[in-house]
mmCIF file of C-alpha atoms in Angstrom:
data_model
loop_
_atom_site.group_PDB
_atom_site.id
_atom_site.type_symbol
_atom_site.label_atom_id
_atom_site.label_comp_id
_atom_site.label_asym_id
_atom_site.label_seq_id
_atom_site.Cartn_x
_atom_site.Cartn_y
_atom_site.Cartn_z
ATOM 1 C CA UNK A 1 113.442 211.719 143.195
ATOM 2 C CA UNK A 2 116.289 210.769 140.843
ATOM 3 C CA UNK A 3 118.134 209.146 143.764
ATOM 4 C CA UNK A 4 115.015 207.122 144.653
ATOM 5 C CA UNK A 5 114.653 205.890 141.055
ATOM 6 C CA UNK A 6 118.299 204.837 140.953
ATOM 7 C CA UNK A 7 117.820 202.928 144.225
ATOM 8 C CA UNK A 8 114.615 201.352 142.877
ATOM 9 C CA UNK A 9 116.355 200.268 139.632
ATOM 10 C CA UNK A 10 119.257 198.730 141.591
ATOM 11 C CA UNK A 11 116.888 196.769 143.823
ATOM 12 C CA UNK A 12 114.848 195.626 140.828
ATOM 13 C CA UNK A 13 117.935 194.359 139.021
ATOM 14 C CA UNK A 14 119.039 192.458 142.125
ATOM 15 C CA UNK A 15 115.648 190.809 142.481
ATOM 16 C CA UNK A 16 115.626 189.808 138.812
ATOM 17 C CA UNK A 17 119.166 188.445 138.943
ATOM 18 C CA UNK A 18 119.113 184.681 138.666
ATOM 19 C CA UNK A 19 119.650 183.078 142.018
ATOM 20 C CA UNK A 20 122.275 180.358 142.314
ATOM 21 C CA UNK A 21 120.576 176.987 142.663
ATOM 22 C CA UNK A 22 122.144 174.228 144.716
ATOM 23 C CA UNK A 23 120.886 170.839 143.556
ATOM 24 C CA UNK A 24 120.906 167.561 145.431
ATOM 25 C CA UNK A 25 123.462 165.453 143.603
ATOM 26 C CA UNK A 26 122.717 161.824 142.826
ATOM 27 C CA UNK A 27 125.568 159.340 143.280
ATOM 28 C CA UNK A 28 124.623 156.306 141.162
ATOM 29 C CA UNK A 29 127.048 154.119 143.132
ATOM 30 C CA UNK A 30 124.695 154.447 146.076
ATOM 31 C CA UNK A 31 121.455 154.327 144.116
ATOM 32 C CA UNK A 32 121.559 151.585 141.475
ATOM 33 C CA UNK A 33 122.150 147.844 141.332
ATOM 34 C CA UNK A 34 124.475 146.379 138.677
ATOM 35 C CA UNK A 35 121.647 145.825 136.181
ATOM 36 C CA UNK A 36 120.510 149.435 136.505
ATOM 37 C CA UNK A 37 124.112 150.637 136.243
ATOM 38 C CA UNK A 38 124.632 148.703 133.004
ATOM 39 C CA UNK A 39 121.336 149.964 131.623
ATOM 40 C CA UNK A 40 122.243 153.605 132.248
ATOM 41 C CA UNK A 41 126.046 153.676 131.976
ATOM 42 C CA UNK A 42 126.879 150.441 130.092
ATOM 43 C CA UNK A 43 129.438 149.369 132.721
ATOM 44 C CA UNK A 44 128.964 147.513 135.983
ATOM 45 C CA UNK A 45 129.924 148.807 139.412
ATOM 46 C CA UNK A 46 133.257 146.971 139.510
ATOM 47 C CA UNK A 47 134.527 148.308 136.169
ATOM 48 C CA UNK A 48 133.438 151.859 137.017
ATOM 49 C CA UNK A 49 135.252 151.694 140.358
ATOM 50 C CA UNK A 50 138.326 150.333 138.558
ATOM 51 C CA UNK A 51 138.297 153.274 136.130
ATOM 52 C CA UNK A 52 137.902 155.694 139.037
ATOM 53 C CA UNK A 53 140.914 154.137 140.759
ATOM 54 C CA UNK A 54 143.006 154.702 137.621
ATOM 55 C CA UNK A 55 141.905 158.206 136.615
ATOM 56 C CA UNK A 56 140.205 159.685 139.677
ATOM 57 C CA UNK A 57 143.154 161.872 140.637
ATOM 58 C CA UNK A 58 143.386 163.306 137.118
ATOM 59 C CA UNK A 59 139.696 164.180 137.111
ATOM 60 C CA UNK A 60 139.756 165.799 140.550
ATOM 61 C CA UNK A 61 142.701 168.105 139.998
ATOM 62 C CA UNK A 62 141.480 171.520 141.198
ATOM 63 C CA UNK A 63 141.055 174.406 138.786
ATOM 64 C CA UNK A 64 141.990 178.014 139.492
ATOM 65 C CA UNK A 65 138.376 178.808 140.351
ATOM 66 C CA UNK A 66 137.256 175.813 142.416
ATOM 67 C CA UNK A 67 137.844 172.245 143.478
ATOM 68 C CA UNK A 68 135.479 171.036 140.758
ATOM 69 C CA UNK A 69 133.069 168.095 140.765
ATOM 70 C CA UNK A 70 133.905 164.738 142.362
ATOM 71 C CA UNK A 71 135.525 162.355 139.902
ATOM 72 C CA UNK A 72 132.633 159.911 140.194
ATOM 73 C CA UNK A 73 130.028 162.514 139.176
ATOM 74 C CA UNK A 74 132.167 163.613 136.223
ATOM 75 C CA UNK A 75 132.563 160.011 135.082
ATOM 76 C CA UNK A 76 128.861 159.224 135.412
ATOM 77 C CA UNK A 77 127.908 162.361 133.472
ATOM 78 C CA UNK A 78 130.250 161.407 130.626
ATOM 79 C CA UNK A 79 129.218 157.744 130.596
ATOM 80 C CA UNK A 80 125.543 158.689 130.527
ATOM 81 C CA UNK A 81 126.138 160.901 127.513
ATOM 82 C CA UNK A 82 128.162 158.231 125.687
ATOM 83 C CA UNK A 83 125.530 155.606 126.436
ATOM 84 C CA UNK A 84 122.497 157.621 125.407
ATOM 85 C CA UNK A 85 123.494 160.697 123.397
ATOM 86 C CA UNK A 86 120.945 162.485 125.601
ATOM 87 C CA UNK A 87 120.831 166.270 125.793
ATOM 88 C CA UNK A 88 123.288 167.548 128.384
ATOM 89 C CA UNK A 89 120.636 169.475 130.284
ATOM 90 C CA UNK A 90 118.671 166.253 130.864
ATOM 91 C CA UNK A 91 121.799 164.487 132.131
ATOM 92 C CA UNK A 92 122.469 167.409 134.463
ATOM 93 C CA UNK A 93 118.949 167.315 135.854
ATOM 94 C CA UNK A 94 119.309 163.576 136.501
ATOM 95 C CA UNK A 95 122.607 163.892 138.376
ATOM 96 C CA UNK A 96 121.829 167.218 140.052
ATOM 97 C CA UNK A 97 124.458 169.302 138.246
ATOM 98 C CA UNK A 98 124.302 172.118 135.709
ATOM 99 C CA UNK A 99 124.424 171.755 131.945
ATOM 100 C CA UNK A 100 127.808 173.520 131.852
ATOM 101 C CA UNK A 101 129.149 171.035 134.420
ATOM 102 C CA UNK A 102 127.995 168.158 132.235
ATOM 103 C CA UNK A 103 129.728 169.706 129.210
ATOM 104 C CA UNK A 104 132.976 170.170 131.128
ATOM 105 C CA UNK A 105 132.763 166.648 132.530
ATOM 106 C CA UNK A 106 132.346 165.095 129.085
ATOM 107 C CA UNK A 107 135.300 167.053 127.756
ATOM 108 C CA UNK A 108 137.581 166.191 130.664
ATOM 109 C CA UNK A 109 136.609 162.529 130.998
ATOM 110 C CA UNK A 110 136.967 161.820 127.274
ATOM 111 C CA UNK A 111 140.433 163.401 127.193
ATOM 112 C CA UNK A 112 141.592 161.472 130.260
ATOM 113 C CA UNK A 113 140.167 158.113 129.136
ATOM 114 C CA UNK A 114 141.576 158.462 125.610
ATOM 115 C CA UNK A 115 145.102 158.400 127.053
ATOM 116 C CA UNK A 116 144.560 156.244 130.148
ATOM 117 C CA UNK A 117 142.612 153.234 128.893
ATOM 118 C CA UNK A 118 144.643 150.609 127.095
ATOM 119 C CA UNK A 119 142.156 147.956 126.050
ATOM 120 C CA UNK A 120 142.732 148.013 122.272
ATOM 121 C CA UNK A 121 145.686 145.731 121.511
ATOM 122 C CA UNK A 122 146.563 143.630 118.488
ATOM 123 C CA UNK A 123 147.695 140.167 119.611
ATOM 124 C CA UNK A 124 151.477 139.810 119.591
ATOM 125 C CA UNK A 125 152.183 136.688 121.626
ATOM 126 C CA UNK A 126 152.073 133.365 119.757
ATOM 127 C CA UNK A 127 149.474 131.957 122.138
ATOM 128 C CA UNK A 128 147.184 134.967 121.661
ATOM 129 C CA UNK A 129 147.531 134.836 117.873
ATOM 130 C CA UNK A 130 146.759 131.109 117.838
ATOM 131 C CA UNK A 131 143.691 131.674 120.029
ATOM 132 C CA UNK A 132 142.473 134.392 117.658
ATOM 133 C CA UNK A 133 142.910 132.119 114.635
ATOM 134 C CA UNK A 134 141.019 129.297 116.349
ATOM 135 C CA UNK A 135 138.184 131.676 117.158
ATOM 136 C CA UNK A 136 137.778 132.679 113.521
ATOM 137 C CA UNK A 137 138.197 129.117 112.229
ATOM 138 C CA UNK A 138 135.358 127.931 114.448
ATOM 139 C CA UNK A 139 132.925 130.262 112.656
ATOM 140 C CA UNK A 140 133.039 128.877 109.104
ATOM 141 C CA UNK A 141 136.285 126.954 108.647
ATOM 142 C CA UNK A 142 138.323 129.889 107.298
ATOM 143 C CA UNK A 143 141.972 129.300 108.345
ATOM 144 C CA UNK A 144 144.789 131.616 109.471
ATOM 145 C CA UNK A 145 142.591 134.676 110.145
ATOM 146 C CA UNK A 146 143.830 137.193 112.736
ATOM 147 C CA UNK A 147 141.204 139.882 112.179
ATOM 148 C CA UNK A 148 138.253 141.217 110.203
ATOM 149 C CA UNK A 149 138.510 144.806 108.982
ATOM 150 C CA UNK A 150 135.952 147.431 107.978
ATOM 151 C CA UNK A 151 134.998 151.059 108.459
ATOM 152 C CA UNK A 152 131.897 152.629 109.953
ATOM 153 C CA UNK A 153 130.443 156.125 109.666
ATOM 154 C CA UNK A 154 129.785 158.187 112.801
ATOM 155 C CA UNK A 155 127.333 161.100 112.246
ATOM 156 C CA UNK A 156 128.576 164.555 113.275
ATOM 157 C CA UNK A 157 127.334 168.093 112.792
ATOM 158 C CA UNK A 158 128.783 170.105 109.920
ATOM 159 C CA UNK A 159 132.255 171.376 110.900
ATOM 160 C CA UNK A 160 133.247 174.996 110.415
ATOM 161 C CA UNK A 161 136.228 174.259 108.172
ATOM 162 C CA UNK A 162 136.701 171.760 105.303
ATOM 163 C CA UNK A 163 133.028 170.923 105.591
ATOM 164 C CA UNK A 164 132.925 169.135 102.225
ATOM 165 C CA UNK A 165 135.491 166.545 103.355
ATOM 166 C CA UNK A 166 133.077 165.219 105.978
ATOM 167 C CA UNK A 167 130.152 164.507 103.651
ATOM 168 C CA UNK A 168 130.149 160.741 103.252
ATOM 169 C CA UNK A 169 128.847 158.729 100.310
ATOM 170 C CA UNK A 170 125.464 158.539 102.059
ATOM 171 C CA UNK A 171 125.139 162.314 102.043
ATOM 172 C CA UNK A 172 125.584 163.256 105.713
ATOM 173 C CA UNK A 173 128.482 164.682 107.720
ATOM 174 C CA UNK A 174 130.520 162.019 109.470
ATOM 175 C CA UNK A 175 133.877 160.642 110.467
ATOM 176 C CA UNK A 176 135.039 157.286 109.095
ATOM 177 C CA UNK A 177 136.328 154.975 111.824
ATOM 178 C CA UNK A 178 138.287 151.907 110.723
ATOM 179 C CA UNK A 179 138.571 148.888 113.002
ATOM 180 C CA UNK A 180 139.944 145.365 113.108
ATOM 181 C CA UNK A 181 138.063 142.957 115.385
ATOM 182 C CA UNK A 182 138.403 139.371 116.561
ATOM 183 C CA UNK A 183 135.771 136.633 116.635
ATOM 184 C CA UNK A 184 134.552 137.812 120.065
ATOM 185 C CA UNK A 185 133.660 141.239 118.587
ATOM 186 C CA UNK A 186 136.568 142.842 120.448
ATOM 187 C CA UNK A 187 138.459 145.708 118.819
ATOM 188 C CA UNK A 188 142.102 144.880 118.089
ATOM 189 C CA UNK A 189 142.928 148.084 116.213
ATOM 190 C CA UNK A 190 141.039 151.351 115.745
ATOM 191 C CA UNK A 191 141.889 154.296 113.489
ATOM 192 C CA UNK A 192 139.661 157.245 114.374
ATOM 193 C CA UNK A 193 140.886 160.411 112.689
ATOM 194 C CA UNK A 194 139.600 160.623 109.118
ATOM 195 C CA UNK A 195 136.688 162.591 107.571
ATOM 196 C CA UNK A 196 133.654 160.708 106.308
ATOM 197 C CA UNK A 197 134.507 161.180 102.637
ATOM 198 C CA UNK A 198 137.785 159.259 103.051
ATOM 199 C CA UNK A 199 137.802 155.866 101.339
ATOM 200 C CA UNK A 200 138.360 152.767 103.477
ATOM 201 C CA UNK A 201 141.310 151.699 101.317
ATOM 202 C CA UNK A 202 143.033 155.067 101.860
ATOM 203 C CA UNK A 203 142.618 154.826 105.641
ATOM 204 C CA UNK A 204 144.055 151.313 105.575
ATOM 205 C CA UNK A 205 147.031 152.281 103.399
ATOM 206 C CA UNK A 206 147.937 155.088 105.795
ATOM 207 C CA UNK A 207 147.625 153.088 109.013
ATOM 208 C CA UNK A 208 150.430 151.781 111.178
ATOM 209 C CA UNK A 209 148.935 148.286 111.313
ATOM 210 C CA UNK A 210 149.067 148.064 107.500
ATOM 211 C CA UNK A 211 152.820 148.693 107.560
ATOM 212 C CA UNK A 212 153.270 145.881 110.074
ATOM 213 C CA UNK A 213 151.558 143.473 107.702
ATOM 214 C CA UNK A 214 153.633 144.755 104.788
ATOM 215 C CA UNK A 215 156.817 144.097 106.777
ATOM 216 C CA UNK A 216 155.562 140.554 107.591
ATOM 217 C CA UNK A 217 155.580 141.347 111.308
ATOM 218 C CA UNK A 218 152.167 139.699 111.729
ATOM 219 C CA UNK A 219 151.551 136.074 110.794
ATOM 220 C CA UNK A 220 148.044 135.684 109.463
ATOM 221 C CA UNK A 221 145.366 137.146 107.217
ATOM 222 C CA UNK A 222 142.847 139.924 107.535
ATOM 223 C CA UNK A 223 139.440 139.603 105.895
ATOM 224 C CA UNK A 224 138.039 142.705 104.208
ATOM 225 C CA UNK A 225 135.226 143.566 101.822
ATOM 226 C CA UNK A 226 135.668 144.634 98.212
ATOM 227 C CA UNK A 227 136.479 148.181 99.309
ATOM 228 C CA UNK A 228 139.946 146.989 100.299
ATOM 229 C CA UNK A 229 142.848 145.954 98.056
ATOM 230 C CA UNK A 230 143.530 142.244 97.658
ATOM 231 C CA UNK A 231 146.902 141.491 99.230
ATOM 232 C CA UNK A 232 148.662 138.327 100.430
ATOM 233 C CA UNK A 233 147.752 139.379 103.970
ATOM 234 C CA UNK A 234 144.332 140.977 103.221
ATOM 235 C CA UNK A 235 141.871 138.674 101.508
ATOM 236 C CA UNK A 236 138.726 139.989 99.832
ATOM 237 C CA UNK A 237 135.754 138.208 98.166
ATOM 238 C CA UNK A 238 135.930 136.925 94.620
ATOM 239 C CA UNK A 239 133.942 139.187 92.324
ATOM 240 C CA UNK A 240 131.560 137.200 90.110
ATOM 241 C CA UNK A 241 132.494 133.715 91.410
ATOM 242 C CA UNK A 242 132.264 131.056 88.716
ATOM 243 C CA UNK A 243 133.391 127.794 90.314
ATOM 244 C CA UNK A 244 132.004 125.920 93.301
ATOM 245 C CA UNK A 245 135.294 126.551 95.105
ATOM 246 C CA UNK A 246 135.004 130.311 94.638
ATOM 247 C CA UNK A 247 131.413 130.241 95.858
ATOM 248 C CA UNK A 248 132.394 128.212 98.937
ATOM 249 C CA UNK A 249 135.280 130.603 99.598
ATOM 250 C CA UNK A 250 132.955 133.626 99.373
ATOM 251 C CA UNK A 251 130.414 131.996 101.683
ATOM 252 C CA UNK A 252 133.020 131.201 104.346
ATOM 253 C CA UNK A 253 134.586 134.650 103.904
ATOM 254 C CA UNK A 254 131.228 136.376 104.366
ATOM 255 C CA UNK A 255 130.247 134.364 107.453
ATOM 256 C CA UNK A 256 133.639 135.003 109.049
ATOM 257 C CA UNK A 257 134.052 138.665 108.154
ATOM 258 C CA UNK A 258 130.560 139.617 109.347
ATOM 259 C CA UNK A 259 131.883 139.808 112.928
ATOM 260 C CA UNK A 260 133.247 143.294 112.224
ATOM 261 C CA UNK A 261 129.785 144.513 111.185
ATOM 262 C CA UNK A 262 128.328 142.856 114.273
ATOM 263 C CA UNK A 263 130.952 144.589 116.434
ATOM 264 C CA UNK A 264 129.978 147.985 115.036
ATOM 265 C CA UNK A 265 126.328 147.136 115.650
ATOM 266 C CA UNK A 266 126.984 146.255 119.292
ATOM 267 C CA UNK A 267 129.197 149.331 119.731
ATOM 268 C CA UNK A 268 126.510 151.697 118.452
ATOM 269 C CA UNK A 269 123.795 149.927 120.434
ATOM 270 C CA UNK A 270 125.801 150.308 123.636
ATOM 271 C CA UNK A 271 126.931 153.862 122.964
ATOM 272 C CA UNK A 272 124.038 155.651 121.297
ATOM 273 C CA UNK A 273 125.983 158.882 120.931
ATOM 274 C CA UNK A 274 127.626 157.197 117.912
ATOM 275 C CA UNK A 275 124.373 156.125 116.314
ATOM 276 C CA UNK A 276 122.011 158.165 114.185
ATOM 277 C CA UNK A 277 119.223 157.592 116.738
ATOM 278 C CA UNK A 278 121.291 159.704 119.146
ATOM 279 C CA UNK A 279 121.381 162.534 116.631
ATOM 280 C CA UNK A 280 124.863 163.642 115.598
ATOM 281 C CA UNK A 281 127.928 164.417 117.682
ATOM 282 C CA UNK A 282 127.813 168.188 118.106
ATOM 283 C CA UNK A 283 131.548 168.764 118.526
ATOM 284 C CA UNK A 284 134.555 169.617 116.415
ATOM 285 C CA UNK A 285 135.769 166.625 114.355
ATOM 286 C CA UNK A 286 138.875 166.084 116.477
ATOM 287 C CA UNK A 287 136.772 165.627 119.612
ATOM 288 C CA UNK A 288 134.281 163.418 117.759
ATOM 289 C CA UNK A 289 137.166 161.134 116.768
ATOM 290 C CA UNK A 290 138.290 161.023 120.393
ATOM 291 C CA UNK A 291 134.777 160.154 121.592
ATOM 292 C CA UNK A 292 134.522 157.290 119.084
ATOM 293 C CA UNK A 293 137.908 155.938 120.176
ATOM 294 C CA UNK A 294 136.956 156.057 123.873
ATOM 295 C CA UNK A 295 133.693 154.221 123.136
ATOM 296 C CA UNK A 296 135.691 151.455 121.423
ATOM 297 C CA UNK A 297 137.916 151.201 124.505
ATOM 298 C CA UNK A 298 134.901 150.958 126.807
ATOM 299 C CA UNK A 299 133.280 148.414 124.477
ATOM 300 C CA UNK A 300 136.295 146.138 124.949
ATOM 301 C CA UNK A 301 135.837 146.311 128.723
ATOM 302 C CA UNK A 302 132.230 145.208 128.229
ATOM 303 C CA UNK A 303 133.353 142.308 126.007
ATOM 304 C CA UNK A 304 136.002 141.153 128.489
ATOM 305 C CA UNK A 305 133.446 141.201 131.317
ATOM 306 C CA UNK A 306 130.736 139.667 129.092
ATOM 307 C CA UNK A 307 128.360 142.436 130.082
ATOM 308 C CA UNK A 308 124.946 142.016 128.464
ATOM 309 C CA UNK A 309 123.230 144.217 125.942
ATOM 310 C CA UNK A 310 119.858 144.690 127.603
ATOM 311 C CA UNK A 311 116.607 144.082 125.726
ATOM 312 C CA UNK A 312 115.840 147.751 125.277
ATOM 313 C CA UNK A 313 119.159 148.159 123.434
ATOM 314 C CA UNK A 314 118.655 145.602 120.699
ATOM 315 C CA UNK A 315 121.395 145.366 118.129
ATOM 316 C CA UNK A 316 120.942 147.570 115.110
ATOM 317 C CA UNK A 317 121.622 146.344 111.631
ATOM 318 C CA UNK A 318 124.723 148.452 111.124
ATOM 319 C CA UNK A 319 125.965 147.914 107.609
ATOM 320 C CA UNK A 320 127.647 150.817 105.895
ATOM 321 C CA UNK A 321 127.760 148.825 102.665
ATOM 322 C CA UNK A 322 130.802 147.917 100.648
ATOM 323 C CA UNK A 323 132.422 150.788 98.853
ATOM 324 C CA UNK A 324 132.316 150.450 95.103
ATOM 325 C CA UNK A 325 135.166 149.002 93.132
ATOM 326 C CA UNK A 326 137.238 145.817 93.103
ATOM 327 C CA UNK A 327 140.630 146.990 94.321
ATOM 328 C CA UNK A 328 142.574 143.898 93.282
ATOM 329 C CA UNK A 329 146.312 144.532 93.024
ATOM 330 C CA UNK A 330 148.604 142.067 91.328
ATOM 331 C CA UNK A 331 152.364 141.900 91.078
ATOM 332 C CA UNK A 332 155.408 139.766 91.853
ATOM 333 C CA UNK A 333 155.714 141.062 95.433
ATOM 334 C CA UNK A 334 152.098 141.697 96.313
ATOM 335 C CA UNK A 335 150.236 138.947 94.490
ATOM 336 C CA UNK A 336 147.205 138.533 96.705
ATOM 337 C CA UNK A 337 145.334 136.836 93.891
ATOM 338 C CA UNK A 338 147.816 133.947 93.910
ATOM 339 C CA UNK A 339 147.382 133.502 97.664
ATOM 340 C CA UNK A 340 143.602 133.538 97.334
ATOM 341 C CA UNK A 341 143.559 131.044 94.459
ATOM 342 C CA UNK A 342 145.866 128.680 96.351
ATOM 343 C CA UNK A 343 143.618 128.864 99.403
ATOM 344 C CA UNK A 344 140.547 128.065 97.301
ATOM 345 C CA UNK A 345 142.276 125.016 95.771
ATOM 346 C CA UNK A 346 143.467 123.712 99.138
ATOM 347 C CA UNK A 347 140.416 124.408 101.317
ATOM 348 C CA UNK A 348 137.257 125.118 99.362
ATOM 349 C CA UNK A 349 137.122 122.758 96.372
#
């Protein structure tokens, strides 16, 4: 009798054991037109195939346990997550793979793309710098501008360590991503590594691009809001403008600098994982920073190809608001106020 019960228990456990399910995988390359591809993955067929050509071998390297998923399925799983912020189980059901496979794909693709894509470049050639300046000048007549700078907050879940450092001034956990953009809303420089409580001015002061401006390696001005220090190479608005020239300067400054806010709006509309409507990035801060950086790289591909933002992804009004304080620094070597006043006299009176 005891032997029969043991046999019965063994058979019962086997019958209750979850059976392995083999799903029919969907290959979007064979299923969607370009418009549908852009709607779901934000990139067109050509750019996705180009990325696969560059990183496919890295994604398909076999593991100790198996050959793994095809590179195309891994890439589509990651792109779908970046584009929508959708739950991984839903993405898996759509592509015919498991939730764990989606998780592994996101992790692998983000790591590979963060080191393989090279779309974020500050202009260095004279012709490129001149083109950038012309682009900004055409907006509101502000001369000599090579970039607009600002920071944006990316919501994340509360990290396990140093949790207080990630609570931003708006009261939620985030990372603070600083970017410089051109007049076409393309990212020229991105710093994605600081907690949400970090002030924009601190991020700027500790960036490599700031040191290049300090060493006069870049010819031109950046435009920043009042959260940044006034420098000869970083011009901020005039607080409490009194003259017509100061008011005209502020108006031109505002119309020109707004491109960085527009760029963040387009970025978060394209890649909903970065926007509050997609919830919050449920990863460790280091990976969240990497995801934000990869999204900026992919955004630049979209800008270069002039890919549309479809109607269902209308631009959000992304404005993280100026940080308090007029950080105006004066001195014989860093007299940004003198540069600003001279510009007002020459251009805006």
